[in-house]
PDB file of C-alpha atoms in Angstrom:
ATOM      1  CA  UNK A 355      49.094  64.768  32.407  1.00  0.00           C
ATOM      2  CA  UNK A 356      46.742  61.405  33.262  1.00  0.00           C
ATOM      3  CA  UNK A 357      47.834  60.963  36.415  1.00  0.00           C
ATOM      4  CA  UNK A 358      45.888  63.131  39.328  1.00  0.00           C
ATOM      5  CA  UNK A 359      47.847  66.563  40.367  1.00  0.00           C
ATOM      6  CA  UNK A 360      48.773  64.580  44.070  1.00  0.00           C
ATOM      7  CA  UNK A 361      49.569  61.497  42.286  1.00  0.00           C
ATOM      8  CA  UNK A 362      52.327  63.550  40.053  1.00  0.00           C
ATOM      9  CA  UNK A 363      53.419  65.723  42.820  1.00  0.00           C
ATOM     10  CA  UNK A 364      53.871  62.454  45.118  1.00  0.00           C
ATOM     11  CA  UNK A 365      56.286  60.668  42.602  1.00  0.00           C
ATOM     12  CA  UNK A 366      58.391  63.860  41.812  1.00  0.00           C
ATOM     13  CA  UNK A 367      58.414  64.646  45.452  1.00  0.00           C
ATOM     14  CA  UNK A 368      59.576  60.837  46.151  1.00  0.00           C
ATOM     15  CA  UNK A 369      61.823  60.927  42.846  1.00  0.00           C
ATOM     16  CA  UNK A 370      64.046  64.141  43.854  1.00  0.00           C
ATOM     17  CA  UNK A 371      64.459  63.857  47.436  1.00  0.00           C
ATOM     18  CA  UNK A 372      64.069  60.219  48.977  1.00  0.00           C
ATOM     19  CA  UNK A 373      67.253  58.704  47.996  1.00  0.00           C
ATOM     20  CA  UNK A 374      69.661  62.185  48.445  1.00  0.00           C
ATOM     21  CA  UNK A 375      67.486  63.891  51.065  1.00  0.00           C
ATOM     22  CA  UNK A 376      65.519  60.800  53.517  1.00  0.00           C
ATOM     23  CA  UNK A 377      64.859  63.406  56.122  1.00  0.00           C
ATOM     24  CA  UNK A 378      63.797  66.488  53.609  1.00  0.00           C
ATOM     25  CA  UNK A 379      61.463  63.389  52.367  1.00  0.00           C
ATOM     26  CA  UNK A 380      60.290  62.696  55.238  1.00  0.00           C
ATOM     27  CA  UNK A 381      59.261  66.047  56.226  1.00  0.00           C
ATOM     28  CA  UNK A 382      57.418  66.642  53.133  1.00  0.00           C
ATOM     29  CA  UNK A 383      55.270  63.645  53.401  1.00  0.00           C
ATOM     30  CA  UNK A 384      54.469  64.746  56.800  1.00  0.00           C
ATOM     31  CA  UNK A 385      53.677  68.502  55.932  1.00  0.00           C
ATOM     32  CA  UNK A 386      51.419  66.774  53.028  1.00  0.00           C
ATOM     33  CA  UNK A 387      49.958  64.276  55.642  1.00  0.00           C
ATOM     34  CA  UNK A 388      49.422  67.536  57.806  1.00  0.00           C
ATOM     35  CA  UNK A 389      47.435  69.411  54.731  1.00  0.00           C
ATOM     36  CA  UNK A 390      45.309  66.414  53.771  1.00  0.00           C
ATOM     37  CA  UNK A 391      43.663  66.865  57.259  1.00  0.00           C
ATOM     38  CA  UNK A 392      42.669  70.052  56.377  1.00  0.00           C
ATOM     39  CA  UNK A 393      40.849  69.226  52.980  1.00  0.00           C
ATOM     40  CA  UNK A 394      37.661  70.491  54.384  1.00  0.00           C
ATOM     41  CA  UNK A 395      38.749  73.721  55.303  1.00  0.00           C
ATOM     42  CA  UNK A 396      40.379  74.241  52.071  1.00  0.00           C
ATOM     43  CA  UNK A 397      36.888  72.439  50.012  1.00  0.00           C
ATOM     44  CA  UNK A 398      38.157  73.118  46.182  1.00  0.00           C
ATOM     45  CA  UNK A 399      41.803  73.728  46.718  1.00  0.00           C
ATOM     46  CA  UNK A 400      42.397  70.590  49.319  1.00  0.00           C
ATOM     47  CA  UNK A 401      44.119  68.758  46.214  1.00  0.00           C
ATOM     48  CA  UNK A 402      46.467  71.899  45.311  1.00  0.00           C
ATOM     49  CA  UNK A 403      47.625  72.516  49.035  1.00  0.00           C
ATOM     50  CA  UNK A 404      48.484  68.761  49.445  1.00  0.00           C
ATOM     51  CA  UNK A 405      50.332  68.888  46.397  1.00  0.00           C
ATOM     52  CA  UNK A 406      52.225  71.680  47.493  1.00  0.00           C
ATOM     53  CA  UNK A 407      52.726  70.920  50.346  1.00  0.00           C
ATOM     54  CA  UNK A 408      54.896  67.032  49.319  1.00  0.00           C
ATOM     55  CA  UNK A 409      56.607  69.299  46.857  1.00  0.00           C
ATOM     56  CA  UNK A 410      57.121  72.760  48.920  1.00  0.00           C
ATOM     57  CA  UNK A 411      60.756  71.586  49.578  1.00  0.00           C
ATOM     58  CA  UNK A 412      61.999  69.861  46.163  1.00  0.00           C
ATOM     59  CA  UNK A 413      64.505  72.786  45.599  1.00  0.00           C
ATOM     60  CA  UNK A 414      66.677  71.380  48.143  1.00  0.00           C
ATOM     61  CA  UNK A 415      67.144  68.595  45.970  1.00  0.00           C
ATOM     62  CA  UNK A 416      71.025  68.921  45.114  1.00  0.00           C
ATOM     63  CA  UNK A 417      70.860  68.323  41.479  1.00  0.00           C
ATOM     64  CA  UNK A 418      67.966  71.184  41.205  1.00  0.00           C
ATOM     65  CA  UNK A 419      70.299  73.746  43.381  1.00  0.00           C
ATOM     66  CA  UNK A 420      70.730  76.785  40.930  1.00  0.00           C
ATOM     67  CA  UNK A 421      70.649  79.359  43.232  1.00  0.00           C
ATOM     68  CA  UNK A 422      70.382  77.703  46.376  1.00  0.00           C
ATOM     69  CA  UNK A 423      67.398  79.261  47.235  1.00  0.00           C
ATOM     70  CA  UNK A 424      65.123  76.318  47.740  1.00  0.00           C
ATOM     71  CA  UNK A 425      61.772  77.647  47.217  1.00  0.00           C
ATOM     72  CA  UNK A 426      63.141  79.319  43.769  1.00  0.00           C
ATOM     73  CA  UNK A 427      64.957  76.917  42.760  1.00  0.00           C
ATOM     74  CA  UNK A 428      62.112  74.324  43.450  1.00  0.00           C
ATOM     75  CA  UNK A 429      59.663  76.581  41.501  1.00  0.00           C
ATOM     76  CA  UNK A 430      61.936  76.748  38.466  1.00  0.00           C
ATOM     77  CA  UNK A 431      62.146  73.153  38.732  1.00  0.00           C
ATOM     78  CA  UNK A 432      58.483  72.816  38.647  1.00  0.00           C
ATOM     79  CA  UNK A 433      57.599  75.216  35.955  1.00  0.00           C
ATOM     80  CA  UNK A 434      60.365  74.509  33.349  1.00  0.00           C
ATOM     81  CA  UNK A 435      60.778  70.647  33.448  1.00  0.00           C
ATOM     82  CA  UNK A 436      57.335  70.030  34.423  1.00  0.00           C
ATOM     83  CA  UNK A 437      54.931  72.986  32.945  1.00  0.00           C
ATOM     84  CA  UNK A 438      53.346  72.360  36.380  1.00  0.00           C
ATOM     85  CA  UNK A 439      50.167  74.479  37.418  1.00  0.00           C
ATOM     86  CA  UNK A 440      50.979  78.168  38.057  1.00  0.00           C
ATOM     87  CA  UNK A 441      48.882  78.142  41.271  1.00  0.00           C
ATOM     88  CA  UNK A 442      51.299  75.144  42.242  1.00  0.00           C
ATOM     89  CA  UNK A 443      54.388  76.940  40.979  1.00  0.00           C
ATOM     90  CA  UNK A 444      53.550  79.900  42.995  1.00  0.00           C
ATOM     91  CA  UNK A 445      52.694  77.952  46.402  1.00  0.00           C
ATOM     92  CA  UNK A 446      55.796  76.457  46.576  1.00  0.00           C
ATOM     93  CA  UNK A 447      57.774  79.189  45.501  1.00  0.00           C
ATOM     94  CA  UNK A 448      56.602  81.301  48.168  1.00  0.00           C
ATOM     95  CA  UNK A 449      56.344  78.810  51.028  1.00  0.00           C
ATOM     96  CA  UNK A 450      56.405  79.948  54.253  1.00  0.00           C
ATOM     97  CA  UNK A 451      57.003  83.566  54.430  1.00  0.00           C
ATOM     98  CA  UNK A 452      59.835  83.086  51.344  1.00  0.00           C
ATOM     99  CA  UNK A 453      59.823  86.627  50.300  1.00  0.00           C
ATOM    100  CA  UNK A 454      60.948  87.311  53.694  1.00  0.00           C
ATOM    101  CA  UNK A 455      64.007  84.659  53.112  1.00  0.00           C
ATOM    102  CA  UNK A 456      64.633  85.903  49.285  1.00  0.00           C
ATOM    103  CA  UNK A 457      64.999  89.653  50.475  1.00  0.00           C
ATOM    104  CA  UNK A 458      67.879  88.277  53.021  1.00  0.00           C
ATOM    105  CA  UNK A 459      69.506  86.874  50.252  1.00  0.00           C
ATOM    106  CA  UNK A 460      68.908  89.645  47.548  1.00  0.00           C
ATOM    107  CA  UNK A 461      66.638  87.662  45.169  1.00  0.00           C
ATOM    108  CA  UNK A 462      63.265  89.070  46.870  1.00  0.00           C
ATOM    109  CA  UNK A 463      62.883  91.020  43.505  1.00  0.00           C
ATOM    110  CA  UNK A 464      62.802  87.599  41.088  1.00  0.00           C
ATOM    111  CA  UNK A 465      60.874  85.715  43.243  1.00  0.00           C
ATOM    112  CA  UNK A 466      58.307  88.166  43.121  1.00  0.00           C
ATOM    113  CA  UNK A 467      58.428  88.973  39.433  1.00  0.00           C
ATOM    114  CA  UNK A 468      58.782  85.633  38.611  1.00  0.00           C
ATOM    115  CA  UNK A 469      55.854  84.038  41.072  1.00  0.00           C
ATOM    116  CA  UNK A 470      54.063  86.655  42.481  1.00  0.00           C
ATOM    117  CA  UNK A 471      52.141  85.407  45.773  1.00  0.00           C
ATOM    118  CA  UNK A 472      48.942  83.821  45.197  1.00  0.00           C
ATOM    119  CA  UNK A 473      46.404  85.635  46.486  1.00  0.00           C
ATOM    120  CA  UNK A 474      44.218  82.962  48.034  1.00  0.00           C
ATOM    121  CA  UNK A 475      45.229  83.861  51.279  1.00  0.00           C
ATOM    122  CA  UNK A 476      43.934  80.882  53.478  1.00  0.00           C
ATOM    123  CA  UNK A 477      45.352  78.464  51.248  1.00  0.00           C
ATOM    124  CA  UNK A 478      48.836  80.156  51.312  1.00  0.00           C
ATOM    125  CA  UNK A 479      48.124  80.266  55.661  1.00  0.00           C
ATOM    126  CA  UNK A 480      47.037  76.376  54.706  1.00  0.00           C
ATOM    127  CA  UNK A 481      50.494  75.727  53.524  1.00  0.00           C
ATOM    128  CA  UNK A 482      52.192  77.957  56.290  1.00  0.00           C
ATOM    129  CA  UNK A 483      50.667  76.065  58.712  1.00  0.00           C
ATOM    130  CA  UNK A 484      51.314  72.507  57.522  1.00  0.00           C
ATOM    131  CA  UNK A 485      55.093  73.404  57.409  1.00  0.00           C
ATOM    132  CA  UNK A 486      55.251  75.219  60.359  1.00  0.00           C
ATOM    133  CA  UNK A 487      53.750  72.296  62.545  1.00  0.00           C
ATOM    134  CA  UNK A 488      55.718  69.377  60.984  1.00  0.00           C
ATOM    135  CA  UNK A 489      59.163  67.853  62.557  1.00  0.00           C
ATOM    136  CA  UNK A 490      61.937  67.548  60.149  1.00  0.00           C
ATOM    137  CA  UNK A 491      61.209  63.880  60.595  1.00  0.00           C
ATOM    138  CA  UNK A 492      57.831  64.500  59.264  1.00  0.00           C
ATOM    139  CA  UNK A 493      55.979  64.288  62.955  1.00  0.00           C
ATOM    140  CA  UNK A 494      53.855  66.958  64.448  1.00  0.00           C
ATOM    141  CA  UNK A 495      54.701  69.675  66.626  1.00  0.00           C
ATOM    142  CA  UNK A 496      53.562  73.326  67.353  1.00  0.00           C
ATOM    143  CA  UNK A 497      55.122  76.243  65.910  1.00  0.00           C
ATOM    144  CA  UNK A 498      56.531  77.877  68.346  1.00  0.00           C
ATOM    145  CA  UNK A 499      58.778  74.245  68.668  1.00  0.00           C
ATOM    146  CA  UNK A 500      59.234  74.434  64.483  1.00  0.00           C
ATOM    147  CA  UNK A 501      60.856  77.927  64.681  1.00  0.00           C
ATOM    148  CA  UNK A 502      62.953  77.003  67.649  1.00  0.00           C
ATOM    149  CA  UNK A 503      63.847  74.028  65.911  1.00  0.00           C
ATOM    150  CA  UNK A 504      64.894  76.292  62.808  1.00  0.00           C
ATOM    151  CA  UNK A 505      67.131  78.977  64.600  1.00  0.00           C
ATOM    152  CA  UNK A 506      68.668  75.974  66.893  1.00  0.00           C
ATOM    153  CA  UNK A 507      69.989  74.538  63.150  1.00  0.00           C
ATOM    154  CA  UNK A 508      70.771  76.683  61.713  1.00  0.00           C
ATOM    155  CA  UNK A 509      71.780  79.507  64.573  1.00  0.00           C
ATOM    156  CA  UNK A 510      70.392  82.626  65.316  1.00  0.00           C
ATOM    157  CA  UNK A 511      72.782  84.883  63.563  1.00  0.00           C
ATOM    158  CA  UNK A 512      72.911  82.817  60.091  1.00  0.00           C
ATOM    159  CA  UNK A 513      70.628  84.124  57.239  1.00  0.00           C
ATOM    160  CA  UNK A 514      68.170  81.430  57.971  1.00  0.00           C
ATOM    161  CA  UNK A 515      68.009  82.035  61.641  1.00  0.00           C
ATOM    162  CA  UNK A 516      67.584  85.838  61.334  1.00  0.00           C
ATOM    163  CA  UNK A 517      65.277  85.363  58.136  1.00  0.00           C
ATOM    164  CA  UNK A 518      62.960  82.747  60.996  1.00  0.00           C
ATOM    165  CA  UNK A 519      63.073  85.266  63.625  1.00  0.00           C
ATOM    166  CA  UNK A 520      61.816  87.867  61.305  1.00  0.00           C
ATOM    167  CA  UNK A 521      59.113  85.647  59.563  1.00  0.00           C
ATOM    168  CA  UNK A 522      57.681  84.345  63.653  1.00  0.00           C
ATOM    169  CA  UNK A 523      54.960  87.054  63.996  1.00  0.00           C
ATOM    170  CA  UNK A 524      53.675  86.091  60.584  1.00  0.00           C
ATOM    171  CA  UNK A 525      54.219  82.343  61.223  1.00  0.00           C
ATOM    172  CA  UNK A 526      52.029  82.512  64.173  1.00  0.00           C
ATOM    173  CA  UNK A 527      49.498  84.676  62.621  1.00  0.00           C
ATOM    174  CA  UNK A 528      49.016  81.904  59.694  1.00  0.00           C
ATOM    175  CA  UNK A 529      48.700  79.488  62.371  1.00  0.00           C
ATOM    176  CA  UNK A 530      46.211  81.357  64.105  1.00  0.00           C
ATOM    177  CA  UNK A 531      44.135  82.317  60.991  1.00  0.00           C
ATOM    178  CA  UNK A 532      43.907  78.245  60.000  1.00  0.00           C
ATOM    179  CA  UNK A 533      43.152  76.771  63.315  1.00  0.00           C
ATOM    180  CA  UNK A 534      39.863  79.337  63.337  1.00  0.00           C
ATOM    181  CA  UNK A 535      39.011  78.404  60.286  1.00  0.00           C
ATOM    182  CA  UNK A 536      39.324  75.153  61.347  1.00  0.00           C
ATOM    183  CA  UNK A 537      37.301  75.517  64.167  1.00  0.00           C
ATOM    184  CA  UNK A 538      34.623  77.051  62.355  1.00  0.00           C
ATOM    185  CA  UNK A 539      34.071  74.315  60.340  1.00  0.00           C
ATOM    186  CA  UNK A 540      30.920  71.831  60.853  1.00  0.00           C
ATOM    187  CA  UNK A 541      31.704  68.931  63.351  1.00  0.00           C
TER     188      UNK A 541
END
């Protein structure tokens, strides 16, 4: 591929969800407006995590919808019709606490086997974060708004609203660990 990683992930972001999914697109370009802000906290990987983070909700484009798992189903998408970067593949497969989400649903087993967690840490936090403080409509917010936001969707007792409530100590704890390493960072 010519084209730079973000360049790539921008037009197959924009490709798959703007026309079908305005508001899904929307909220990806803000959580990838929220993760370019943190390129100096994330110094080598600032290009991956922005990446990730315009593509971390391309499964929910209808035409990819296999399983209807969106972070699978995005990751599949990635890997087989792009041969996308594995470090890619596996940050947006496991977006946002998704294991927690995949073991609701009985897939927790192939997601891991298939894209095991990365293990850079802060940058999966990094992408955490940037979802978990963007607006469907691709403004900011804090998290504690986000995961209200969530459970009032979807509703408490559905498998995403239970899934939410189980991932919010985690959530937070993401949160936490990338605003101090924000803060620690040369002003």
């Amino acid at each position: 591929m010519d084209e730079t990683m973000l360049t790539w992930a921008t037009q197959v972001a924009r490709r798959e969800l703007s026309d079908v999914l305005p508001r899904r697109w929307a909220h990806s370009q803000g959580v990838g407006a929220r993760a370019a802000g943190l390129g100096p906290a994330l110094a080598e990987n600032a290009e991956l995590l922005i990446a990730a983070a315009v593509l971390h909700d391309v499964g929910y484009a209808p035409r990819l919808a296999d399983t209807g798992f969106h972070p699978l189903d995005g990751a599949r998408f990635l890997r087989d019709e792009h041969g996308a970067d594995d470090r890619l593949v596996r940050l947006v497969a496991n977006h946002s606490f998704a294991l927690l989400e995949a073991e609701e649903r009985g897939l927790m087993r192939v997601l891991e086997r298939e894209f095991p967690l990365p293990e850079e840490s802060l940058l999966v936090d990094a992408l955490v974060y940037c979802d978990m403080t963007t607006t469907p409509d691709g403004e900011r917010t804090t998290a504690a708004e986000r995961v209200a936001e969530i459970v009032g969707r979807y509703g408490a007792s559905s498998l995403v609203g239970r899934f939410i409530r189980r991932a919010e100590p985690d959530i937070y704890a993401a949160v936490g660990r990338v605003e101090a390493a924000l803060a620690a960072q040369p002003r």
